[in-house]
Tab-separated table of C-alpha atoms in Angstrom:
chain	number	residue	atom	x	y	z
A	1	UNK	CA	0.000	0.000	0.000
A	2	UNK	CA	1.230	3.137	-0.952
A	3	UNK	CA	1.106	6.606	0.890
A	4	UNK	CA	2.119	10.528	0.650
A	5	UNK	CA	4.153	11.916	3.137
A	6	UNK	CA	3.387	15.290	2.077
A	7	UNK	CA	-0.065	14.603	2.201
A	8	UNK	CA	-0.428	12.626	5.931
A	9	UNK	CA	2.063	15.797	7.302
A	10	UNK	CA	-0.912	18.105	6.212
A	11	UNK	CA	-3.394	15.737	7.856
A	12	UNK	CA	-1.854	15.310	11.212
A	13	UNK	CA	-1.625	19.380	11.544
A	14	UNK	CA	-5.082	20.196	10.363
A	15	UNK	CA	-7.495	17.310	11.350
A	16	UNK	CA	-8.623	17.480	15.009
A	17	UNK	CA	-7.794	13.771	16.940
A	18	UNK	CA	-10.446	11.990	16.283
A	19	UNK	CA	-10.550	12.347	12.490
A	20	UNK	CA	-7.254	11.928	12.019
A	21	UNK	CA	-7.478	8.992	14.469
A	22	UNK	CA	-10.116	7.587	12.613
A	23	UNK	CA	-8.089	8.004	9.183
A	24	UNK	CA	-5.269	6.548	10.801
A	25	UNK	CA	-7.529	2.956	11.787
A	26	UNK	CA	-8.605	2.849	8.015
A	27	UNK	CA	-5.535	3.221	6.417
A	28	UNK	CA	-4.209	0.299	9.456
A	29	UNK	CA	-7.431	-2.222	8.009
A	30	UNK	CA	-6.599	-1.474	4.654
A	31	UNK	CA	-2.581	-2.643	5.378
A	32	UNK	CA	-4.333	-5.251	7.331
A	33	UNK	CA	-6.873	-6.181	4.516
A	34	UNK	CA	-3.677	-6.787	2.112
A	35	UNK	CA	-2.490	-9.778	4.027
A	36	UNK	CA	-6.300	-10.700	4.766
A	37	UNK	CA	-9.447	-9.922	3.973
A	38	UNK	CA	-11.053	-10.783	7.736
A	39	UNK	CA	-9.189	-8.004	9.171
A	40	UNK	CA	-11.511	-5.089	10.784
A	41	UNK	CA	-10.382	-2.049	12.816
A	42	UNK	CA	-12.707	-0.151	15.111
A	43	UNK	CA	-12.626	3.208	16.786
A	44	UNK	CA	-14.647	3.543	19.987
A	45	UNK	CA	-14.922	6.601	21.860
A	46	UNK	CA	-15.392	6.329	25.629
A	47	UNK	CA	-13.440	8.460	28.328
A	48	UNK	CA	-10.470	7.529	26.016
A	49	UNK	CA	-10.442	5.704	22.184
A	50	UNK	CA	-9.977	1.969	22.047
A	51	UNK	CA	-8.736	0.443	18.846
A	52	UNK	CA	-10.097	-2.498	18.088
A	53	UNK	CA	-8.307	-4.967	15.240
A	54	UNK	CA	-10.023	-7.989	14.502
A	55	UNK	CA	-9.387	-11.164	12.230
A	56	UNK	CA	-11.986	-14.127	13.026
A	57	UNK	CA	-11.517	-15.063	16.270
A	58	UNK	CA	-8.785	-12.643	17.417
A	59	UNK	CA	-9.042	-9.563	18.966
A	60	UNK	CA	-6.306	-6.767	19.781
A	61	UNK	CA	-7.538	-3.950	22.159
A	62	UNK	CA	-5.139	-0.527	22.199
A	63	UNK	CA	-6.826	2.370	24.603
A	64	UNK	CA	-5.475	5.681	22.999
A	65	UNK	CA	-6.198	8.185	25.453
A	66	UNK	CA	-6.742	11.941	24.057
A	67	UNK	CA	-3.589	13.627	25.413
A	68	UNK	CA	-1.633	10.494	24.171
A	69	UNK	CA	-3.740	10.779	20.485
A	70	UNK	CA	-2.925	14.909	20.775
A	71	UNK	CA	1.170	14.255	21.650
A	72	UNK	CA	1.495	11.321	18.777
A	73	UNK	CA	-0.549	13.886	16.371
A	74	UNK	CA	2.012	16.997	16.846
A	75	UNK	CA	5.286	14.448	17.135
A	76	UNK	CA	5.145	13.577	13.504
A	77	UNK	CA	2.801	12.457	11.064
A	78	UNK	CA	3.197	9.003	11.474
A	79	UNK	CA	3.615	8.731	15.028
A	80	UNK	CA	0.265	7.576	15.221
A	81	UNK	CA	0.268	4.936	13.020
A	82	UNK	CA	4.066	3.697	14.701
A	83	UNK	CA	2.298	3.481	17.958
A	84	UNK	CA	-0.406	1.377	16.833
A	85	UNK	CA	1.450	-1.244	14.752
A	86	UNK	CA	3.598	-1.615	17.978
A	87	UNK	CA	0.962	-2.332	19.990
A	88	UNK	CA	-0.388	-4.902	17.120
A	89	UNK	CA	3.180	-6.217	17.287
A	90	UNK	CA	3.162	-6.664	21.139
A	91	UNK	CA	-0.380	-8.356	20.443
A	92	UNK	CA	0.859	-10.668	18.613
A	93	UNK	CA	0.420	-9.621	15.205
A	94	UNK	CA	3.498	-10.486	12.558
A	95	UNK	CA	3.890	-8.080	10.275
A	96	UNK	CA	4.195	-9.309	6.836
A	97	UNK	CA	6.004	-9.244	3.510
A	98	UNK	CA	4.379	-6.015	1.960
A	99	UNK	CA	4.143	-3.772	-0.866
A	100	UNK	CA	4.281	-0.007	-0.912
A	101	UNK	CA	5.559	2.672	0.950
A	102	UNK	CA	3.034	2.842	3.432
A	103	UNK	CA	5.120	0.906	6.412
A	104	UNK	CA	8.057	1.979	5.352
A	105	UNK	CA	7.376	5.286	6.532
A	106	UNK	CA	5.388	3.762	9.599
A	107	UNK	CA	8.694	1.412	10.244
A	108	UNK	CA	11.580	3.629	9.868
């Protein structure tokens, strides 16, 4: 999967958290939906966001809370995502052979 750099940097300065949090999940599922189709990823707002990233009968929970979401938004525009495919790591998740810029940028 491919991204712009360019592009995200404008995102993470002008969307407000949870937009860019939710853009952020979608662009994760659609990595995700590379390797296999099964793969969902939920945003649910409660005092804090939990990501949810699903594939059958697994389940990974991340709780974002909003000052962490703010402080990954201003570090860099794919601090976000960095955070969030650590946590999938630490889950369990192996990160696969891929094409595309996308985790390169997300992995460097």
């Amino acid at each position: 999967m491919n991204t712009t750099g360019f592009i995200r940097g404008y995102m993470s300065k002008g969307y407000d958290g949870e937009r860019f949090l939710h853009h952020v999940a979608g662009t994760v599922q659609r990595q995700l939906q590379e390797w296999d189709e099964a793969y969902a990823v939920e945003v649910i707002k409660m005092h804090s966001y939990v990501v949810s990233v699903r594939n059958r009968d697994e389940t990974i929970n991340l709780i974002i809370s909003e000052g962490l979401l703010s402080s990954l938004q201003d570090r860099s525009p794919y601090a976000l995502d960095r955070y969030i495919w650590s946590a999938l790591e630490e889950g369990g998740l192996e990160i696969r052979d891929f094409e595309g810029n996308y985790l390169e940028y997300v992995l460097m």
